[in-house]
Structures are given as structure tokens and as C-alpha cells.
mmCIF file of N, CA and C in Angstrom:
data_model
loop_
_atom_site.group_PDB
_atom_site.id
_atom_site.type_symbol
_atom_site.label_atom_id
_atom_site.label_comp_id
_atom_site.label_asym_id
_atom_site.label_seq_id
_atom_site.Cartn_x
_atom_site.Cartn_y
_atom_site.Cartn_z
ATOM 1 N N UNK A 983 -4.054 52.153 -51.966
ATOM 2 C CA UNK A 983 -2.727 52.409 -51.432
ATOM 3 C C UNK A 983 -2.331 51.316 -50.447
ATOM 4 N N UNK A 984 -3.269 50.839 -49.667
ATOM 5 C CA UNK A 984 -2.956 49.808 -48.695
ATOM 6 C C UNK A 984 -2.586 48.505 -49.378
ATOM 7 N N UNK A 985 -3.248 48.186 -50.499
ATOM 8 C CA UNK A 985 -2.922 46.943 -51.187
ATOM 9 C C UNK A 985 -1.511 47.001 -51.774
ATOM 10 N N UNK A 986 -1.077 48.188 -52.224
ATOM 11 C CA UNK A 986 0.288 48.313 -52.732
ATOM 12 C C UNK A 986 1.294 48.099 -51.606
ATOM 13 N N UNK A 987 1.014 48.642 -50.441
ATOM 14 C CA UNK A 987 1.921 48.429 -49.299
ATOM 15 C C UNK A 987 1.943 46.965 -48.898
ATOM 16 N N UNK A 988 0.786 46.318 -48.921
ATOM 17 C CA UNK A 988 0.733 44.896 -48.581
ATOM 18 C C UNK A 988 1.521 44.079 -49.584
ATOM 19 N N UNK A 989 1.394 44.430 -50.868
ATOM 20 C CA UNK A 989 2.148 43.720 -51.895
ATOM 21 C C UNK A 989 3.638 43.881 -51.716
ATOM 22 N N UNK A 990 4.074 45.103 -51.376
ATOM 23 C CA UNK A 990 5.500 45.322 -51.134
ATOM 24 C C UNK A 990 5.985 44.548 -49.920
ATOM 25 N N UNK A 991 5.156 44.475 -48.900
ATOM 26 C CA UNK A 991 5.538 43.723 -47.711
ATOM 27 C C UNK A 991 5.698 42.243 -48.045
ATOM 28 N N UNK A 992 4.808 41.716 -48.861
ATOM 29 C CA UNK A 992 4.912 40.306 -49.248
ATOM 30 C C UNK A 992 6.177 40.082 -50.072
ATOM 31 N N UNK A 993 6.484 40.993 -50.988
ATOM 32 C CA UNK A 993 7.699 40.839 -51.780
ATOM 33 C C UNK A 993 8.953 40.892 -50.915
ATOM 34 N N UNK A 994 8.950 41.763 -49.921
ATOM 35 C CA UNK A 994 10.106 41.824 -49.011
ATOM 36 C C UNK A 994 10.267 40.517 -48.254
ATOM 37 N N UNK A 995 9.172 39.959 -47.822
ATOM 38 C CA UNK A 995 9.232 38.697 -47.088
ATOM 39 C C UNK A 995 9.750 37.584 -47.983
ATOM 40 N N UNK A 996 9.237 37.528 -49.211
ATOM 41 C CA UNK A 996 9.671 36.475 -50.133
ATOM 42 C C UNK A 996 11.145 36.648 -50.482
ATOM 43 N N UNK A 997 11.598 37.886 -50.709
ATOM 44 C CA UNK A 997 13.008 38.117 -50.992
ATOM 45 C C UNK A 997 13.871 37.622 -49.828
ATOM 46 N N UNK A 998 13.436 37.866 -48.628
ATOM 47 C CA UNK A 998 14.200 37.459 -47.454
ATOM 48 C C UNK A 998 14.262 35.950 -47.270
ATOM 49 N N UNK A 999 13.261 35.228 -47.720
ATOM 50 C CA UNK A 999 13.250 33.776 -47.549
ATOM 51 C C UNK A 999 14.336 33.096 -48.369
ATOM 52 N N UNK A 1000 14.725 33.703 -49.455
ATOM 53 C CA UNK A 1000 15.760 33.091 -50.300
ATOM 54 C C UNK A 1000 17.106 33.125 -49.598
ATOM 55 N N UNK A 1001 17.385 34.191 -48.889
ATOM 56 C CA UNK A 1001 18.702 34.371 -48.293
ATOM 57 C C UNK A 1001 18.718 33.974 -46.821
ATOM 58 N N UNK A 1002 17.711 34.389 -46.078
ATOM 59 C CA UNK A 1002 17.686 34.172 -44.637
ATOM 60 C C UNK A 1002 16.486 33.297 -44.263
ATOM 61 N N UNK A 1003 16.725 32.062 -43.887
ATOM 62 C CA UNK A 1003 15.604 31.212 -43.467
ATOM 63 C C UNK A 1003 15.137 31.584 -42.051
ATOM 64 N N UNK A 1004 14.287 32.581 -41.956
ATOM 65 C CA UNK A 1004 13.816 33.094 -40.678
ATOM 66 C C UNK A 1004 12.831 32.104 -40.066
ATOM 67 N N UNK A 1005 12.944 31.891 -38.764
ATOM 68 C CA UNK A 1005 12.081 30.988 -38.011
ATOM 69 C C UNK A 1005 12.101 29.566 -38.566
ATOM 70 N N UNK A 1006 13.186 29.189 -39.191
ATOM 71 C CA UNK A 1006 13.304 27.834 -39.717
ATOM 72 C C UNK A 1006 12.511 27.580 -40.991
ATOM 73 N N UNK A 1007 11.922 28.610 -41.568
ATOM 74 C CA UNK A 1007 11.164 28.430 -42.802
ATOM 75 C C UNK A 1007 12.158 28.417 -43.959
ATOM 76 N N UNK A 1008 12.169 27.347 -44.697
ATOM 77 C CA UNK A 1008 13.110 27.205 -45.804
ATOM 78 C C UNK A 1008 12.349 26.962 -47.102
ATOM 79 N N UNK A 1009 13.012 27.285 -48.193
ATOM 80 C CA UNK A 1009 12.468 26.970 -49.506
ATOM 81 C C UNK A 1009 12.750 25.493 -49.737
ATOM 82 N N UNK A 1010 11.706 24.685 -49.746
ATOM 83 C CA UNK A 1010 11.929 23.242 -49.733
ATOM 84 C C UNK A 1010 11.564 22.550 -51.045
ATOM 85 N N UNK A 1011 10.633 23.091 -51.809
ATOM 86 C CA UNK A 1011 10.242 22.427 -53.056
ATOM 87 C C UNK A 1011 10.768 23.217 -54.251
ATOM 88 N N UNK A 1012 10.963 22.547 -55.364
ATOM 89 C CA UNK A 1012 11.442 23.257 -56.555
ATOM 90 C C UNK A 1012 10.474 24.336 -57.048
ATOM 91 N N UNK A 1013 9.179 24.115 -56.874
ATOM 92 C CA UNK A 1013 8.212 25.125 -57.312
ATOM 93 C C UNK A 1013 8.320 26.401 -56.491
ATOM 94 N N UNK A 1014 8.476 26.256 -55.194
ATOM 95 C CA UNK A 1014 8.622 27.426 -54.333
ATOM 96 C C UNK A 1014 9.956 28.126 -54.627
ATOM 97 N N UNK A 1015 11.004 27.351 -54.853
ATOM 98 C CA UNK A 1015 12.302 27.943 -55.185
ATOM 99 C C UNK A 1015 12.222 28.713 -56.498
ATOM 100 N N UNK A 1016 11.510 28.172 -57.483
ATOM 101 C CA UNK A 1016 11.356 28.872 -58.763
ATOM 102 C C UNK A 1016 10.600 30.178 -58.568
ATOM 103 N N UNK A 1017 9.579 30.166 -57.730
ATOM 104 C CA UNK A 1017 8.824 31.392 -57.454
ATOM 105 C C UNK A 1017 9.705 32.434 -56.774
ATOM 106 N N UNK A 1018 10.466 32.017 -55.794
ATOM 107 C CA UNK A 1018 11.321 32.954 -55.064
ATOM 108 C C UNK A 1018 12.384 33.548 -55.990
ATOM 109 N N UNK A 1019 12.989 32.720 -56.818
ATOM 110 C CA UNK A 1019 14.013 33.213 -57.745
ATOM 111 C C UNK A 1019 13.391 34.160 -58.769
ATOM 112 N N UNK A 1020 12.209 33.831 -59.271
ATOM 113 C CA UNK A 1020 11.532 34.695 -60.241
ATOM 114 C C UNK A 1020 11.189 36.047 -59.625
ATOM 115 N N UNK A 1021 10.707 36.044 -58.400
ATOM 116 C CA UNK A 1021 10.378 37.305 -57.734
ATOM 117 C C UNK A 1021 11.642 38.112 -57.457
ATOM 118 N N UNK A 1022 12.709 37.430 -57.054
ATOM 119 C CA UNK A 1022 13.962 38.119 -56.768
ATOM 120 C C UNK A 1022 14.511 38.788 -58.024
ATOM 121 N N UNK A 1023 14.607 38.049 -59.116
ATOM 122 C CA UNK A 1023 15.148 38.625 -60.346
ATOM 123 C C UNK A 1023 14.184 39.610 -60.990
ATOM 124 N N UNK A 1024 12.901 39.453 -60.742
ATOM 125 C CA UNK A 1024 11.948 40.469 -61.180
ATOM 126 C C UNK A 1024 12.175 41.782 -60.450
ATOM 127 N N UNK A 1025 12.498 41.697 -59.175
ATOM 128 C CA UNK A 1025 12.822 42.901 -58.405
ATOM 129 C C UNK A 1025 14.100 43.554 -58.895
ATOM 130 N N UNK A 1026 15.101 42.749 -59.241
ATOM 131 C CA UNK A 1026 16.341 43.308 -59.794
ATOM 132 C C UNK A 1026 16.095 43.976 -61.137
ATOM 133 N N UNK A 1027 15.229 43.389 -61.942
ATOM 134 C CA UNK A 1027 14.887 43.977 -63.239
ATOM 135 C C UNK A 1027 14.205 45.329 -63.053
ATOM 136 N N UNK A 1028 13.248 45.396 -62.135
ATOM 137 C CA UNK A 1028 12.557 46.665 -61.876
ATOM 138 C C UNK A 1028 13.527 47.719 -61.345
ATOM 139 N N UNK A 1029 14.454 47.305 -60.505
ATOM 140 C CA UNK A 1029 15.452 48.239 -59.987
ATOM 141 C C UNK A 1029 16.348 48.755 -61.103
ATOM 142 N N UNK A 1030 16.721 47.901 -62.030
ATOM 143 C CA UNK A 1030 17.545 48.327 -63.160
ATOM 144 C C UNK A 1030 16.830 49.337 -64.046
ATOM 145 N N UNK A 1031 15.546 49.120 -64.280
ATOM 146 C CA UNK A 1031 14.774 50.075 -65.077
ATOM 147 C C UNK A 1031 14.665 51.419 -64.368
ATOM 148 N N UNK A 1032 14.406 51.391 -63.061
ATOM 149 C CA UNK A 1032 14.326 52.644 -62.299
ATOM 150 C C UNK A 1032 15.674 53.360 -62.269
ATOM 151 N N UNK A 1033 16.757 52.607 -62.213
ATOM 152 C CA UNK A 1033 18.086 53.208 -62.238
ATOM 153 C C UNK A 1033 18.338 53.922 -63.563
ATOM 154 N N UNK A 1034 17.905 53.329 -64.662
ATOM 155 C CA UNK A 1034 18.062 53.968 -65.961
ATOM 156 C C UNK A 1034 17.284 55.266 -66.067
ATOM 157 N N UNK A 1035 16.048 55.268 -65.565
ATOM 158 C CA UNK A 1035 15.235 56.485 -65.591
ATOM 159 C C UNK A 1035 15.843 57.552 -64.685
ATOM 160 N N UNK A 1036 16.296 57.152 -63.503
ATOM 161 C CA UNK A 1036 16.891 58.110 -62.570
ATOM 162 C C UNK A 1036 18.180 58.705 -63.129
ATOM 163 N N UNK A 1037 18.981 57.893 -63.789
ATOM 164 C CA UNK A 1037 20.216 58.398 -64.390
ATOM 165 C C UNK A 1037 19.910 59.415 -65.482
ATOM 166 N N UNK A 1038 18.876 59.153 -66.276
ATOM 167 C CA UNK A 1038 18.502 60.087 -67.330
ATOM 168 C C UNK A 1038 18.014 61.410 -66.751
ATOM 169 N N UNK A 1039 17.185 61.351 -65.718
ATOM 170 C CA UNK A 1039 16.673 62.581 -65.099
ATOM 171 C C UNK A 1039 17.816 63.376 -64.472
ATOM 172 N N UNK A 1040 18.732 62.705 -63.786
ATOM 173 C CA UNK A 1040 19.881 63.407 -63.211
ATOM 174 C C UNK A 1040 20.765 64.022 -64.293
ATOM 175 N N UNK A 1041 20.929 63.334 -65.397
ATOM 176 C CA UNK A 1041 21.735 63.886 -66.488
ATOM 177 C C UNK A 1041 21.085 65.123 -67.080
ATOM 178 N N UNK A 1042 19.774 65.110 -67.202
ATOM 179 C CA UNK A 1042 19.078 66.313 -67.672
ATOM 180 C C UNK A 1042 19.283 67.476 -66.708
ATOM 181 N N UNK A 1043 19.244 67.184 -65.419
ATOM 182 C CA UNK A 1043 19.419 68.237 -64.419
ATOM 183 C C UNK A 1043 20.855 68.759 -64.395
ATOM 184 N N UNK A 1044 21.816 67.967 -64.810
ATOM 185 C CA UNK A 1044 23.228 68.373 -64.772
ATOM 186 C C UNK A 1044 23.653 69.221 -65.958
ATOM 187 N N UNK A 1045 22.818 69.355 -66.954
ATOM 188 C CA UNK A 1045 23.234 70.054 -68.173
ATOM 189 C C UNK A 1045 23.607 71.500 -67.929
ATOM 190 N N UNK A 1046 23.007 72.143 -66.967
ATOM 191 C CA UNK A 1046 23.273 73.572 -66.731
ATOM 192 C C UNK A 1046 24.047 73.817 -65.451
ATOM 193 N N UNK A 1047 24.745 72.843 -64.981
ATOM 194 C CA UNK A 1047 25.467 72.990 -63.732
ATOM 195 C C UNK A 1047 26.960 73.096 -63.944
ATOM 196 N N UNK A 1048 27.681 72.665 -62.949
ATOM 197 C CA UNK A 1048 29.139 72.766 -62.931
ATOM 198 C C UNK A 1048 29.814 71.583 -63.613
ATOM 199 N N UNK A 1049 29.042 70.702 -64.213
ATOM 200 C CA UNK A 1049 29.576 69.434 -64.699
ATOM 201 C C UNK A 1049 30.163 69.489 -66.101
ATOM 202 N N UNK A 1050 30.055 70.623 -66.762
ATOM 203 C CA UNK A 1050 30.575 70.714 -68.120
ATOM 204 C C UNK A 1050 29.608 70.095 -69.117
ATOM 205 N N UNK A 1051 30.126 69.780 -70.295
ATOM 206 C CA UNK A 1051 29.259 69.249 -71.339
ATOM 207 C C UNK A 1051 29.286 67.726 -71.408
ATOM 208 N N UNK A 1052 30.415 67.122 -71.125
ATOM 209 C CA UNK A 1052 30.543 65.698 -71.404
ATOM 210 C C UNK A 1052 29.944 64.805 -70.335
ATOM 211 N N UNK A 1053 29.899 65.237 -69.085
ATOM 212 C CA UNK A 1053 29.350 64.386 -68.031
ATOM 213 C C UNK A 1053 27.838 64.187 -68.192
ATOM 214 N N UNK A 1054 27.052 65.226 -68.506
ATOM 215 C CA UNK A 1054 25.630 64.950 -68.751
ATOM 216 C C UNK A 1054 25.398 64.026 -69.952
ATOM 217 N N UNK A 1055 26.189 64.186 -71.011
ATOM 218 C CA UNK A 1055 26.027 63.307 -72.169
ATOM 219 C C UNK A 1055 26.472 61.879 -71.846
ATOM 220 N N UNK A 1056 27.521 61.759 -71.043
ATOM 221 C CA UNK A 1056 27.916 60.435 -70.571
ATOM 222 C C UNK A 1056 26.801 59.825 -69.724
ATOM 223 N N UNK A 1057 26.131 60.663 -68.932
ATOM 224 C CA UNK A 1057 25.012 60.181 -68.131
ATOM 225 C C UNK A 1057 23.841 59.711 -68.976
ATOM 226 N N UNK A 1058 23.579 60.401 -70.076
ATOM 227 C CA UNK A 1058 22.488 59.966 -70.963
ATOM 228 C C UNK A 1058 22.829 58.648 -71.645
ATOM 229 N N UNK A 1059 24.088 58.492 -72.040
ATOM 230 C CA UNK A 1059 24.515 57.202 -72.597
ATOM 231 C C UNK A 1059 24.453 56.112 -71.528
ATOM 232 N N UNK A 1060 24.802 56.481 -70.307
ATOM 233 C CA UNK A 1060 24.736 55.537 -69.197
ATOM 234 C C UNK A 1060 23.304 55.118 -68.916
ATOM 235 N N UNK A 1061 22.357 56.061 -69.011
ATOM 236 C CA UNK A 1061 20.962 55.697 -68.765
ATOM 237 C C UNK A 1061 20.468 54.712 -69.823
ATOM 238 N N UNK A 1062 20.881 54.888 -71.068
ATOM 239 C CA UNK A 1062 20.518 53.917 -72.101
ATOM 240 C C UNK A 1062 21.139 52.550 -71.796
ATOM 241 N N UNK A 1063 22.393 52.564 -71.351
ATOM 242 C CA UNK A 1063 23.045 51.306 -70.988
ATOM 243 C C UNK A 1063 22.385 50.672 -69.767
ATOM 244 N N UNK A 1064 21.905 51.493 -68.827
ATOM 245 C CA UNK A 1064 21.198 50.949 -67.666
ATOM 246 C C UNK A 1064 19.901 50.262 -68.088
ATOM 247 N N UNK A 1065 19.200 50.861 -69.023
ATOM 248 C CA UNK A 1065 17.957 50.245 -69.498
ATOM 249 C C UNK A 1065 18.236 48.937 -70.231
ATOM 250 N N UNK A 1066 19.300 48.925 -71.025
ATOM 251 C CA UNK A 1066 19.676 47.677 -71.705
ATOM 252 C C UNK A 1066 20.171 46.656 -70.683
ATOM 253 N N UNK A 1067 20.939 47.110 -69.699
ATOM 254 C CA UNK A 1067 21.478 46.217 -68.679
ATOM 255 C C UNK A 1067 20.442 45.649 -67.737
ATOM 256 N N UNK A 1068 19.220 46.177 -67.785
ATOM 257 C CA UNK A 1068 18.143 45.630 -66.954
ATOM 258 C C UNK A 1068 17.645 44.293 -67.489
ATOM 259 N N UNK A 1069 18.141 43.896 -68.653
ATOM 260 C CA UNK A 1069 17.755 42.621 -69.263
ATOM 261 C C UNK A 1069 18.978 41.714 -69.407
ATOM 262 N N UNK A 1070 19.610 41.332 -68.289
ATOM 263 C CA UNK A 1070 20.852 40.551 -68.401
ATOM 264 C C UNK A 1070 20.628 39.163 -68.985
ATOM 265 N N UNK A 1071 19.443 38.630 -68.835
ATOM 266 C CA UNK A 1071 19.156 37.298 -69.361
ATOM 267 C C UNK A 1071 19.017 37.317 -70.880
ATOM 268 N N UNK A 1072 18.812 38.487 -71.470
ATOM 269 C CA UNK A 1072 18.705 38.590 -72.924
ATOM 270 C C UNK A 1072 20.039 38.960 -73.585
ATOM 271 N N UNK A 1073 20.839 39.789 -72.903
ATOM 272 C CA UNK A 1073 22.051 40.301 -73.546
ATOM 273 C C UNK A 1073 23.307 39.528 -73.177
ATOM 274 N N UNK A 1074 23.282 38.768 -72.124
ATOM 275 C CA UNK A 1074 24.448 37.971 -71.735
ATOM 276 C C UNK A 1074 25.339 38.683 -70.731
ATOM 277 N N UNK A 1075 26.331 37.978 -70.213
ATOM 278 C CA UNK A 1075 27.151 38.535 -69.138
ATOM 279 C C UNK A 1075 28.132 39.620 -69.574
ATOM 280 N N UNK A 1076 28.719 39.504 -70.759
ATOM 281 C CA UNK A 1076 29.726 40.493 -71.177
ATOM 282 C C UNK A 1076 29.088 41.860 -71.449
ATOM 283 N N UNK A 1077 27.998 41.953 -72.224
ATOM 284 C CA UNK A 1077 27.359 43.264 -72.373
ATOM 285 C C UNK A 1077 26.824 43.822 -71.047
ATOM 286 N N UNK A 1078 26.365 42.939 -70.170
ATOM 287 C CA UNK A 1078 25.919 43.399 -68.850
ATOM 288 C C UNK A 1078 27.084 44.014 -68.084
ATOM 289 N N UNK A 1079 28.244 43.389 -68.165
ATOM 290 C CA UNK A 1079 29.434 43.941 -67.525
ATOM 291 C C UNK A 1079 29.773 45.314 -68.086
ATOM 292 N N UNK A 1080 29.703 45.479 -69.403
ATOM 293 C CA UNK A 1080 29.962 46.778 -70.018
ATOM 294 C C UNK A 1080 28.972 47.836 -69.547
ATOM 295 N N UNK A 1081 27.722 47.451 -69.381
ATOM 296 C CA UNK A 1081 26.718 48.402 -68.874
ATOM 297 C C UNK A 1081 27.066 48.856 -67.459
ATOM 298 N N UNK A 1082 27.496 47.916 -66.638
ATOM 299 C CA UNK A 1082 27.858 48.268 -65.265
ATOM 300 C C UNK A 1082 29.146 49.091 -65.213
ATOM 301 N N UNK A 1083 30.087 48.799 -66.091
ATOM 302 C CA UNK A 1083 31.331 49.578 -66.135
ATOM 303 C C UNK A 1083 31.035 51.015 -66.565
ATOM 304 N N UNK A 1084 30.140 51.197 -67.531
ATOM 305 C CA UNK A 1084 29.776 52.541 -67.966
ATOM 306 C C UNK A 1084 29.112 53.316 -66.829
ATOM 307 N N UNK A 1085 28.228 52.658 -66.068
ATOM 308 C CA UNK A 1085 27.612 53.328 -64.930
ATOM 309 C C UNK A 1085 28.665 53.724 -63.892
ATOM 310 N N UNK A 1086 29.628 52.843 -63.661
ATOM 311 C CA UNK A 1086 30.692 53.141 -62.707
ATOM 312 C C UNK A 1086 31.537 54.321 -63.171
ATOM 313 N N UNK A 1087 31.831 54.375 -64.462
ATOM 314 C CA UNK A 1087 32.620 55.491 -65.005
ATOM 315 C C UNK A 1087 31.875 56.813 -64.839
ATOM 316 N N UNK A 1088 30.583 56.806 -65.114
ATOM 317 C CA UNK A 1088 29.785 58.027 -64.949
ATOM 318 C C UNK A 1088 29.749 58.443 -63.482
ATOM 319 N N UNK A 1089 29.576 57.478 -62.605
ATOM 320 C CA UNK A 1089 29.518 57.758 -61.170
ATOM 321 C C UNK A 1089 30.830 58.345 -60.675
ATOM 322 N N UNK A 1090 31.952 57.809 -61.140
ATOM 323 C CA UNK A 1090 33.273 58.319 -60.747
ATOM 324 C C UNK A 1090 33.487 59.718 -61.306
ATOM 325 N N UNK A 1091 33.046 59.959 -62.549
ATOM 326 C CA UNK A 1091 33.206 61.286 -63.154
ATOM 327 C C UNK A 1091 32.408 62.334 -62.385
ATOM 328 N N UNK A 1092 31.189 62.016 -62.011
ATOM 329 C CA UNK A 1092 30.373 62.951 -61.228
ATOM 330 C C UNK A 1092 31.012 63.175 -59.862
ATOM 331 N N UNK A 1093 31.491 62.095 -59.238
ATOM 332 C CA UNK A 1093 32.143 62.237 -57.944
ATOM 333 C C UNK A 1093 33.414 63.067 -58.001
ATOM 334 N N UNK A 1094 34.183 62.934 -59.076
ATOM 335 C CA UNK A 1094 35.408 63.721 -59.218
ATOM 336 C C UNK A 1094 35.101 65.201 -59.333
ATOM 337 N N UNK A 1095 34.043 65.553 -60.084
ATOM 338 C CA UNK A 1095 33.671 66.957 -60.194
ATOM 339 C C UNK A 1095 33.179 67.475 -58.849
ATOM 340 N N UNK A 1096 32.388 66.711 -58.168
ATOM 341 C CA UNK A 1096 31.890 67.146 -56.856
ATOM 342 C C UNK A 1096 33.017 67.251 -55.835
ATOM 343 N N UNK A 1097 34.020 66.388 -55.946
ATOM 344 C CA UNK A 1097 35.156 66.436 -55.020
ATOM 345 C C UNK A 1097 35.966 67.721 -55.218
ATOM 346 N N UNK A 1098 36.068 68.189 -56.473
ATOM 347 C CA UNK A 1098 36.855 69.382 -56.766
ATOM 348 C C UNK A 1098 36.156 70.665 -56.290
ATOM 349 N N UNK A 1099 34.833 70.641 -56.231
ATOM 350 C CA UNK A 1099 34.112 71.855 -55.811
ATOM 351 C C UNK A 1099 34.106 71.962 -54.305
ATOM 352 N N UNK A 1100 34.009 73.201 -53.855
ATOM 353 C CA UNK A 1100 33.975 73.416 -52.399
ATOM 354 C C UNK A 1100 32.755 74.174 -52.034
#
């Protein structure tokens, strides 16, 4: 467990070096820059996969609630799009945009239902 925490701490530090040169430490060589960019986009990829799984689990939980029939099914389609959208380097910018738009539509639909309830 401690090694996992140490690994996460190192990843946080490396992510921060790309954006914020703390204590004057900068990414100075192309090899270090490639490592930082790879770690950063690897973190975004992992976040996209977790978002897809979380969307699917939430959609399963919404099936018997106040959300009706179409919002959970939209959520399941959104989770598939989130999993596909986790690979933007393979699918290109336009399909990635569609994946993000679908997630936004699902999020707005869930928010609208929650706004109507008291």
C-alpha cells in the first residue's frame, strides 16, 4: 500500500512539473519532456476509463429511480462513448468531441431531472 501511495505522489509531482516549474525546476531536455507528456496523457487516459466505468455504474443505479427509462439508457450509451473517448489519439478529434458532447448531454439530462425534484 505504501508503494502505491509513493507512486501516486511521484506522478503528482511529475504532472505538476509540466505546468508549474516549482523551485525553478524546469523540463529542459526533450527526453524529460517526452516522459512528462507521456505520464500526463497516460493519467488522462486512465481518468477517461474510470469515467466510463463510473458512468455505467451510475446508469445501472438510475434504472429504478426517478429518472425514467431514457436517461439510464443514455447513460449506458454515454459510458460506451466515454470508454471510446479515452483513446483520443486513435479516434481523432471529431469523434472525441462527439464523445464529450454525449457526456455533456447526459449530465444536463440528469441535472434537469434533479432540478425538478424537491
